[in-house]
Amino acid sequence: MDVRDWPLDQIMQLPDSCFGTRYPVTVFAPAVQPGTIYDISEMGLPEYCVIWEIVFFSWGVVGGMLYGWSFVLGDQLPTTDAEFDANEVMIKDLGGVLGGRKSILANSDRGVAFRNLKIPIHSMGRRIIGRYAGAEETGDFQAVFTISSIPREVPDCLFSR
């Protein structure tokens, strides 16, 4: 059954198995001095997609350091906060406002995982841009988004009686 013309809220009610293959998209902050690092995902997202999970983790870090990630959708790797802030915030309800922008804070002692999300995103083919900010010399940090596309067709048997 073709569901391309269905409203998004109705598509999001379909069973999770209808959404197809899930794959990881990452942004990375290598060992850095205190400050801000930007990274952009290698691949563009599907026009419409679903975020199922976000996982943050670090390695090679002295324990107990607090760090923050912010995410936007864009096409160019920014070099300044002004360029970063000119892009669209990726997930408006996740995290809190820190330093004037939406951020997710985490502790380097343990990873952070947001699971079972099912958040629809209209990416328009843009990529994920991550902004990492830490106050101390760090190890490596990575954020991994598990995404899938929005289904255009679903098996007819879902609607047969």
mmCIF file with all atom_site columns, C-alpha atoms in Angstrom:
data_model
loop_
_atom_site.group_PDB
_atom_site.id
_atom_site.type_symbol
_atom_site.label_atom_id
_atom_site.label_alt_id
_atom_site.label_comp_id
_atom_site.label_asym_id
_atom_site.label_entity_id
_atom_site.label_seq_id
_atom_site.pdbx_PDB_ins_code
_atom_site.Cartn_x
_atom_site.Cartn_y
_atom_site.Cartn_z
_atom_site.occupancy
_atom_site.B_iso_or_equiv
_atom_site.pdbx_formal_charge
_atom_site.auth_seq_id
_atom_site.auth_comp_id
_atom_site.auth_asym_id
_atom_site.auth_atom_id
_atom_site.pdbx_PDB_model_num
ATOM 1   C CA . MET A 1 1   ? 0.000  0.000  0.000  1.00 0.00 ? 1   MET A CA 1
ATOM 2   C CA . ASP A 1 2   ? 1.331  3.413  -0.962 1.00 0.00 ? 2   ASP A CA 1
ATOM 3   C CA . VAL A 1 3   ? 1.550  5.769  2.055  1.00 0.00 ? 3   VAL A CA 1
ATOM 4   C CA . ARG A 1 4   ? 3.396  8.686  0.406  1.00 0.00 ? 4   ARG A CA 1
ATOM 5   C CA . ASP A 1 5   ? 0.349  10.942 0.659  1.00 0.00 ? 5   ASP A CA 1
ATOM 6   C CA . TRP A 1 6   ? -0.399 10.125 4.275  1.00 0.00 ? 6   TRP A CA 1
ATOM 7   C CA . PRO A 1 7   ? 0.163  12.853 6.879  1.00 0.00 ? 7   PRO A CA 1
ATOM 8   C CA . LEU A 1 8   ? 3.363  12.401 8.890  1.00 0.00 ? 8   LEU A CA 1
ATOM 9   C CA . ASP A 1 9   ? 1.545  11.844 12.193 1.00 0.00 ? 9   ASP A CA 1
ATOM 10  C CA . GLN A 1 10  ? -0.339 8.915  10.636 1.00 0.00 ? 10  GLN A CA 1
ATOM 11  C CA . ILE A 1 11  ? 2.863  7.417  9.161  1.00 0.00 ? 11  ILE A CA 1
ATOM 12  C CA . MET A 1 12  ? 4.542  7.646  12.574 1.00 0.00 ? 12  MET A CA 1
ATOM 13  C CA . GLN A 1 13  ? 1.809  5.374  13.966 1.00 0.00 ? 13  GLN A CA 1
ATOM 14  C CA . LEU A 1 14  ? 2.872  2.515  11.681 1.00 0.00 ? 14  LEU A CA 1
ATOM 15  C CA . PRO A 1 15  ? 4.694  -0.391 13.344 1.00 0.00 ? 15  PRO A CA 1
ATOM 16  C CA . ASP A 1 16  ? 8.434  0.156  13.749 1.00 0.00 ? 16  ASP A CA 1
ATOM 17  C CA . SER A 1 17  ? 9.152  -2.728 11.359 1.00 0.00 ? 17  SER A CA 1
ATOM 18  C CA . CYS A 1 18  ? 7.694  -0.677 8.474  1.00 0.00 ? 18  CYS A CA 1
ATOM 19  C CA . PHE A 1 19  ? 10.524 1.864  8.654  1.00 0.00 ? 19  PHE A CA 1
ATOM 20  C CA . GLY A 1 20  ? 13.167 -0.328 7.034  1.00 0.00 ? 20  GLY A CA 1
ATOM 21  C CA . THR A 1 21  ? 16.894 -0.518 7.609  1.00 0.00 ? 21  THR A CA 1
ATOM 22  C CA . ARG A 1 22  ? 18.392 1.531  10.407 1.00 0.00 ? 22  ARG A CA 1
ATOM 23  C CA . TYR A 1 23  ? 21.915 2.798  10.041 1.00 0.00 ? 23  TYR A CA 1
ATOM 24  C CA . PRO A 1 24  ? 24.389 4.851  12.096 1.00 0.00 ? 24  PRO A CA 1
ATOM 25  C CA . VAL A 1 25  ? 25.383 8.430  11.311 1.00 0.00 ? 25  VAL A CA 1
ATOM 26  C CA . THR A 1 26  ? 28.220 9.850  13.408 1.00 0.00 ? 26  THR A CA 1
ATOM 27  C CA . VAL A 1 27  ? 29.929 13.084 14.351 1.00 0.00 ? 27  VAL A CA 1
ATOM 28  C CA . PHE A 1 28  ? 33.276 13.007 16.084 1.00 0.00 ? 28  PHE A CA 1
ATOM 29  C CA . ALA A 1 29  ? 35.492 15.263 18.207 1.00 0.00 ? 29  ALA A CA 1
ATOM 30  C CA . PRO A 1 30  ? 39.106 14.000 18.320 1.00 0.00 ? 30  PRO A CA 1
ATOM 31  C CA . ALA A 1 31  ? 41.506 14.591 21.215 1.00 0.00 ? 31  ALA A CA 1
ATOM 32  C CA . VAL A 1 32  ? 41.509 18.361 21.544 1.00 0.00 ? 32  VAL A CA 1
ATOM 33  C CA . GLN A 1 33  ? 42.573 21.225 23.748 1.00 0.00 ? 33  GLN A CA 1
ATOM 34  C CA . PRO A 1 34  ? 39.848 23.102 25.630 1.00 0.00 ? 34  PRO A CA 1
ATOM 35  C CA . GLY A 1 35  ? 37.437 24.830 23.300 1.00 0.00 ? 35  GLY A CA 1
ATOM 36  C CA . THR A 1 36  ? 34.970 24.127 20.527 1.00 0.00 ? 36  THR A CA 1
ATOM 37  C CA . ILE A 1 37  ? 35.157 21.537 17.762 1.00 0.00 ? 37  ILE A CA 1
ATOM 38  C CA . TYR A 1 38  ? 32.770 21.158 14.816 1.00 0.00 ? 38  TYR A CA 1
ATOM 39  C CA . ASP A 1 39  ? 32.183 18.033 12.745 1.00 0.00 ? 39  ASP A CA 1
ATOM 40  C CA . ILE A 1 40  ? 29.784 17.193 9.936  1.00 0.00 ? 40  ILE A CA 1
ATOM 41  C CA . SER A 1 41  ? 28.480 13.743 9.051  1.00 0.00 ? 41  SER A CA 1
ATOM 42  C CA . GLU A 1 42  ? 29.848 12.235 5.882  1.00 0.00 ? 42  GLU A CA 1
ATOM 43  C CA . MET A 1 43  ? 26.462 11.369 4.487  1.00 0.00 ? 43  MET A CA 1
ATOM 44  C CA . GLY A 1 44  ? 23.371 13.429 3.959  1.00 0.00 ? 44  GLY A CA 1
ATOM 45  C CA . LEU A 1 45  ? 20.180 12.302 5.641  1.00 0.00 ? 45  LEU A CA 1
ATOM 46  C CA . PRO A 1 46  ? 17.119 11.145 3.704  1.00 0.00 ? 46  PRO A CA 1
ATOM 47  C CA . GLU A 1 47  ? 14.644 13.950 2.883  1.00 0.00 ? 47  GLU A CA 1
ATOM 48  C CA . TYR A 1 48  ? 12.441 12.733 5.738  1.00 0.00 ? 48  TYR A CA 1
ATOM 49  C CA . CYS A 1 49  ? 13.903 10.409 8.339  1.00 0.00 ? 49  CYS A CA 1
ATOM 50  C CA . VAL A 1 50  ? 13.408 9.040  11.835 1.00 0.00 ? 50  VAL A CA 1
ATOM 51  C CA . ILE A 1 51  ? 15.919 9.170  14.679 1.00 0.00 ? 51  ILE A CA 1
ATOM 52  C CA . TRP A 1 52  ? 15.620 6.006  16.750 1.00 0.00 ? 52  TRP A CA 1
ATOM 53  C CA . GLU A 1 53  ? 18.582 6.385  19.069 1.00 0.00 ? 53  GLU A CA 1
ATOM 54  C CA . ILE A 1 54  ? 21.402 8.760  20.005 1.00 0.00 ? 54  ILE A CA 1
ATOM 55  C CA . VAL A 1 55  ? 24.468 7.481  21.863 1.00 0.00 ? 55  VAL A CA 1
ATOM 56  C CA . PHE A 1 56  ? 27.372 9.579  23.154 1.00 0.00 ? 56  PHE A CA 1
ATOM 57  C CA . PHE A 1 57  ? 30.608 7.999  24.309 1.00 0.00 ? 57  PHE A CA 1
ATOM 58  C CA . SER A 1 58  ? 34.218 8.907  24.976 1.00 0.00 ? 58  SER A CA 1
ATOM 59  C CA . TRP A 1 59  ? 37.551 7.186  25.342 1.00 0.00 ? 59  TRP A CA 1
ATOM 60  C CA . GLY A 1 60  ? 41.006 8.226  26.501 1.00 0.00 ? 60  GLY A CA 1
ATOM 61  C CA . VAL A 1 61  ? 39.467 10.775 28.864 1.00 0.00 ? 61  VAL A CA 1
ATOM 62  C CA . VAL A 1 62  ? 40.317 11.558 32.467 1.00 0.00 ? 62  VAL A CA 1
ATOM 63  C CA . GLY A 1 63  ? 37.100 10.741 34.325 1.00 0.00 ? 63  GLY A CA 1
ATOM 64  C CA . GLY A 1 64  ? 34.507 13.185 35.511 1.00 0.00 ? 64  GLY A CA 1
ATOM 65  C CA . MET A 1 65  ? 34.756 15.858 32.812 1.00 0.00 ? 65  MET A CA 1
ATOM 66  C CA . LEU A 1 66  ? 31.504 17.546 31.760 1.00 0.00 ? 66  LEU A CA 1
ATOM 67  C CA . TYR A 1 67  ? 31.081 18.253 28.074 1.00 0.00 ? 67  TYR A CA 1
ATOM 68  C CA . GLY A 1 68  ? 28.313 19.438 25.790 1.00 0.00 ? 68  GLY A CA 1
ATOM 69  C CA . TRP A 1 69  ? 27.096 18.601 22.297 1.00 0.00 ? 69  TRP A CA 1
ATOM 70  C CA . SER A 1 70  ? 24.805 20.664 20.091 1.00 0.00 ? 70  SER A CA 1
ATOM 71  C CA . PHE A 1 71  ? 23.388 19.481 16.767 1.00 0.00 ? 71  PHE A CA 1
ATOM 72  C CA . VAL A 1 72  ? 22.068 21.289 13.723 1.00 0.00 ? 72  VAL A CA 1
ATOM 73  C CA . LEU A 1 73  ? 21.237 20.381 10.140 1.00 0.00 ? 73  LEU A CA 1
ATOM 74  C CA . GLY A 1 74  ? 23.352 21.968 7.432  1.00 0.00 ? 74  GLY A CA 1
ATOM 75  C CA . ASP A 1 75  ? 25.513 21.500 4.352  1.00 0.00 ? 75  ASP A CA 1
ATOM 76  C CA . GLN A 1 76  ? 28.812 23.161 5.305  1.00 0.00 ? 76  GLN A CA 1
ATOM 77  C CA . LEU A 1 77  ? 31.224 22.539 8.172  1.00 0.00 ? 77  LEU A CA 1
ATOM 78  C CA . PRO A 1 78  ? 31.173 25.734 10.254 1.00 0.00 ? 78  PRO A CA 1
ATOM 79  C CA . THR A 1 79  ? 34.317 27.358 11.607 1.00 0.00 ? 79  THR A CA 1
ATOM 80  C CA . THR A 1 80  ? 32.640 29.744 14.067 1.00 0.00 ? 80  THR A CA 1
ATOM 81  C CA . ASP A 1 81  ? 29.697 29.674 16.454 1.00 0.00 ? 81  ASP A CA 1
ATOM 82  C CA . ALA A 1 82  ? 27.929 32.275 14.293 1.00 0.00 ? 82  ALA A CA 1
ATOM 83  C CA . GLU A 1 83  ? 28.113 29.957 11.263 1.00 0.00 ? 83  GLU A CA 1
ATOM 84  C CA . PHE A 1 84  ? 26.954 27.021 13.400 1.00 0.00 ? 84  PHE A CA 1
ATOM 85  C CA . ASP A 1 85  ? 24.023 28.977 14.876 1.00 0.00 ? 85  ASP A CA 1
ATOM 86  C CA . ALA A 1 86  ? 22.847 30.019 11.383 1.00 0.00 ? 86  ALA A CA 1
ATOM 87  C CA . ASN A 1 87  ? 21.733 26.396 10.785 1.00 0.00 ? 87  ASN A CA 1
ATOM 88  C CA . GLU A 1 88  ? 18.482 24.727 11.889 1.00 0.00 ? 88  GLU A CA 1
ATOM 89  C CA . VAL A 1 89  ? 18.475 23.081 15.329 1.00 0.00 ? 89  VAL A CA 1
ATOM 90  C CA . MET A 1 90  ? 18.115 19.361 14.737 1.00 0.00 ? 90  MET A CA 1
ATOM 91  C CA . ILE A 1 91  ? 16.017 18.248 17.736 1.00 0.00 ? 91  ILE A CA 1
ATOM 92  C CA . LYS A 1 92  ? 14.241 21.144 19.367 1.00 0.00 ? 92  LYS A CA 1
ATOM 93  C CA . ASP A 1 93  ? 13.021 19.349 22.526 1.00 0.00 ? 93  ASP A CA 1
ATOM 94  C CA . LEU A 1 94  ? 16.178 17.440 23.484 1.00 0.00 ? 94  LEU A CA 1
ATOM 95  C CA . GLY A 1 95  ? 18.638 19.013 25.917 1.00 0.00 ? 95  GLY A CA 1
ATOM 96  C CA . GLY A 1 96  ? 18.659 22.443 27.457 1.00 0.00 ? 96  GLY A CA 1
ATOM 97  C CA . VAL A 1 97  ? 19.804 25.915 26.505 1.00 0.00 ? 97  VAL A CA 1
ATOM 98  C CA . LEU A 1 98  ? 23.442 26.490 27.428 1.00 0.00 ? 98  LEU A CA 1
ATOM 99  C CA . GLY A 1 99  ? 25.381 29.492 26.192 1.00 0.00 ? 99  GLY A CA 1
ATOM 100 C CA . GLY A 1 100 ? 22.461 30.570 24.005 1.00 0.00 ? 100 GLY A CA 1
ATOM 101 C CA . ARG A 1 101 ? 22.074 27.279 22.110 1.00 0.00 ? 101 ARG A CA 1
ATOM 102 C CA . LYS A 1 102 ? 20.350 23.938 22.628 1.00 0.00 ? 102 LYS A CA 1
ATOM 103 C CA . SER A 1 103 ? 22.893 21.517 24.155 1.00 0.00 ? 103 SER A CA 1
ATOM 104 C CA . ILE A 1 104 ? 23.045 18.033 25.602 1.00 0.00 ? 104 ILE A CA 1
ATOM 105 C CA . LEU A 1 105 ? 25.385 17.749 28.569 1.00 0.00 ? 105 LEU A CA 1
ATOM 106 C CA . ALA A 1 106 ? 27.145 14.512 29.436 1.00 0.00 ? 106 ALA A CA 1
ATOM 107 C CA . ASN A 1 107 ? 29.857 13.263 31.765 1.00 0.00 ? 107 ASN A CA 1
ATOM 108 C CA . SER A 1 108 ? 32.983 11.595 30.379 1.00 0.00 ? 108 SER A CA 1
ATOM 109 C CA . ASP A 1 109 ? 32.828 8.812  32.994 1.00 0.00 ? 109 ASP A CA 1
ATOM 110 C CA . ARG A 1 110 ? 29.973 7.113  31.212 1.00 0.00 ? 110 ARG A CA 1
ATOM 111 C CA . GLY A 1 111 ? 28.241 7.153  27.891 1.00 0.00 ? 111 GLY A CA 1
ATOM 112 C CA . VAL A 1 112 ? 24.805 8.620  27.448 1.00 0.00 ? 112 VAL A CA 1
ATOM 113 C CA . ALA A 1 113 ? 22.100 6.908  25.411 1.00 0.00 ? 113 ALA A CA 1
ATOM 114 C CA . PHE A 1 114 ? 18.698 8.127  24.316 1.00 0.00 ? 114 PHE A CA 1
ATOM 115 C CA . ARG A 1 115 ? 16.875 5.011  23.112 1.00 0.00 ? 115 ARG A CA 1
ATOM 116 C CA . ASN A 1 116 ? 13.417 4.225  21.699 1.00 0.00 ? 116 ASN A CA 1
ATOM 117 C CA . LEU A 1 117 ? 13.006 7.765  20.376 1.00 0.00 ? 117 LEU A CA 1
ATOM 118 C CA . LYS A 1 118 ? 11.152 7.600  17.011 1.00 0.00 ? 118 LYS A CA 1
ATOM 119 C CA . ILE A 1 119 ? 11.652 11.328 16.275 1.00 0.00 ? 119 ILE A CA 1
ATOM 120 C CA . PRO A 1 120 ? 10.696 12.425 12.728 1.00 0.00 ? 120 PRO A CA 1
ATOM 121 C CA . ILE A 1 121 ? 13.066 14.899 11.050 1.00 0.00 ? 121 ILE A CA 1
ATOM 122 C CA . HIS A 1 122 ? 12.589 16.829 7.822  1.00 0.00 ? 122 HIS A CA 1
ATOM 123 C CA . SER A 1 123 ? 16.250 17.092 6.913  1.00 0.00 ? 123 SER A CA 1
ATOM 124 C CA . MET A 1 124 ? 15.860 18.175 3.274  1.00 0.00 ? 124 MET A CA 1
ATOM 125 C CA . GLY A 1 125 ? 18.946 16.050 2.523  1.00 0.00 ? 125 GLY A CA 1
ATOM 126 C CA . ARG A 1 126 ? 21.200 18.055 4.832  1.00 0.00 ? 126 ARG A CA 1
ATOM 127 C CA . ARG A 1 127 ? 23.835 16.533 7.095  1.00 0.00 ? 127 ARG A CA 1
ATOM 128 C CA . ILE A 1 128 ? 24.235 16.458 10.864 1.00 0.00 ? 128 ILE A CA 1
ATOM 129 C CA . ILE A 1 129 ? 26.622 19.087 12.198 1.00 0.00 ? 129 ILE A CA 1
ATOM 130 C CA . GLY A 1 130 ? 27.878 18.564 15.724 1.00 0.00 ? 130 GLY A CA 1
ATOM 131 C CA . ARG A 1 131 ? 29.349 21.218 17.989 1.00 0.00 ? 131 ARG A CA 1
ATOM 132 C CA . TYR A 1 132 ? 31.433 19.835 20.841 1.00 0.00 ? 132 TYR A CA 1
ATOM 133 C CA . ALA A 1 133 ? 32.446 22.118 23.708 1.00 0.00 ? 133 ALA A CA 1
ATOM 134 C CA . GLY A 1 134 ? 34.701 21.034 26.571 1.00 0.00 ? 134 GLY A CA 1
ATOM 135 C CA . ALA A 1 135 ? 36.495 23.008 29.247 1.00 0.00 ? 135 ALA A CA 1
ATOM 136 C CA . GLU A 1 136 ? 39.494 20.695 29.637 1.00 0.00 ? 136 GLU A CA 1
ATOM 137 C CA . GLU A 1 137 ? 41.944 18.814 27.450 1.00 0.00 ? 137 GLU A CA 1
ATOM 138 C CA . THR A 1 138 ? 40.059 15.762 26.285 1.00 0.00 ? 138 THR A CA 1
ATOM 139 C CA . GLY A 1 139 ? 40.191 12.339 24.753 1.00 0.00 ? 139 GLY A CA 1
ATOM 140 C CA . ASP A 1 140 ? 37.972 11.411 21.851 1.00 0.00 ? 140 ASP A CA 1
ATOM 141 C CA . PHE A 1 141 ? 34.201 11.903 21.807 1.00 0.00 ? 141 PHE A CA 1
ATOM 142 C CA . GLN A 1 142 ? 31.647 10.533 19.408 1.00 0.00 ? 142 GLN A CA 1
ATOM 143 C CA . ALA A 1 143 ? 27.911 10.897 18.918 1.00 0.00 ? 143 ALA A CA 1
ATOM 144 C CA . VAL A 1 144 ? 26.091 8.179  16.972 1.00 0.00 ? 144 VAL A CA 1
ATOM 145 C CA . PHE A 1 145 ? 22.568 8.661  15.601 1.00 0.00 ? 145 PHE A CA 1
ATOM 146 C CA . THR A 1 146 ? 20.613 5.603  14.487 1.00 0.00 ? 146 THR A CA 1
ATOM 147 C CA . ILE A 1 147 ? 18.264 6.647  11.684 1.00 0.00 ? 147 ILE A CA 1
ATOM 148 C CA . SER A 1 148 ? 15.996 5.236  9.015  1.00 0.00 ? 148 SER A CA 1
ATOM 149 C CA . SER A 1 149 ? 13.966 6.734  6.229  1.00 0.00 ? 149 SER A CA 1
ATOM 150 C CA . ILE A 1 150 ? 10.206 7.295  6.377  1.00 0.00 ? 150 ILE A CA 1
ATOM 151 C CA . PRO A 1 151 ? 8.316  4.479  4.623  1.00 0.00 ? 151 PRO A CA 1
ATOM 152 C CA . ARG A 1 152 ? 6.640  5.170  1.295  1.00 0.00 ? 152 ARG A CA 1
ATOM 153 C CA . GLU A 1 153 ? 4.986  1.785  1.038  1.00 0.00 ? 153 GLU A CA 1
ATOM 154 C CA . VAL A 1 154 ? 3.845  -0.768 3.599  1.00 0.00 ? 154 VAL A CA 1
ATOM 155 C CA . PRO A 1 155 ? 2.613  -4.347 3.155  1.00 0.00 ? 155 PRO A CA 1
ATOM 156 C CA . ASP A 1 156 ? -1.088 -4.618 2.342  1.00 0.00 ? 156 ASP A CA 1
ATOM 157 C CA . CYS A 1 157 ? -1.454 -7.324 4.997  1.00 0.00 ? 157 CYS A CA 1
ATOM 158 C CA . LEU A 1 158 ? -1.173 -4.614 7.681  1.00 0.00 ? 158 LEU A CA 1
ATOM 159 C CA . PHE A 1 159 ? -4.627 -3.400 6.697  1.00 0.00 ? 159 PHE A CA 1
ATOM 160 C CA . SER A 1 160 ? -6.421 -6.597 5.714  1.00 0.00 ? 160 SER A CA 1
ATOM 161 C CA . ARG A 1 161 ? -8.989 -8.122 8.072  1.00 0.00 ? 161 ARG A CA 1
#
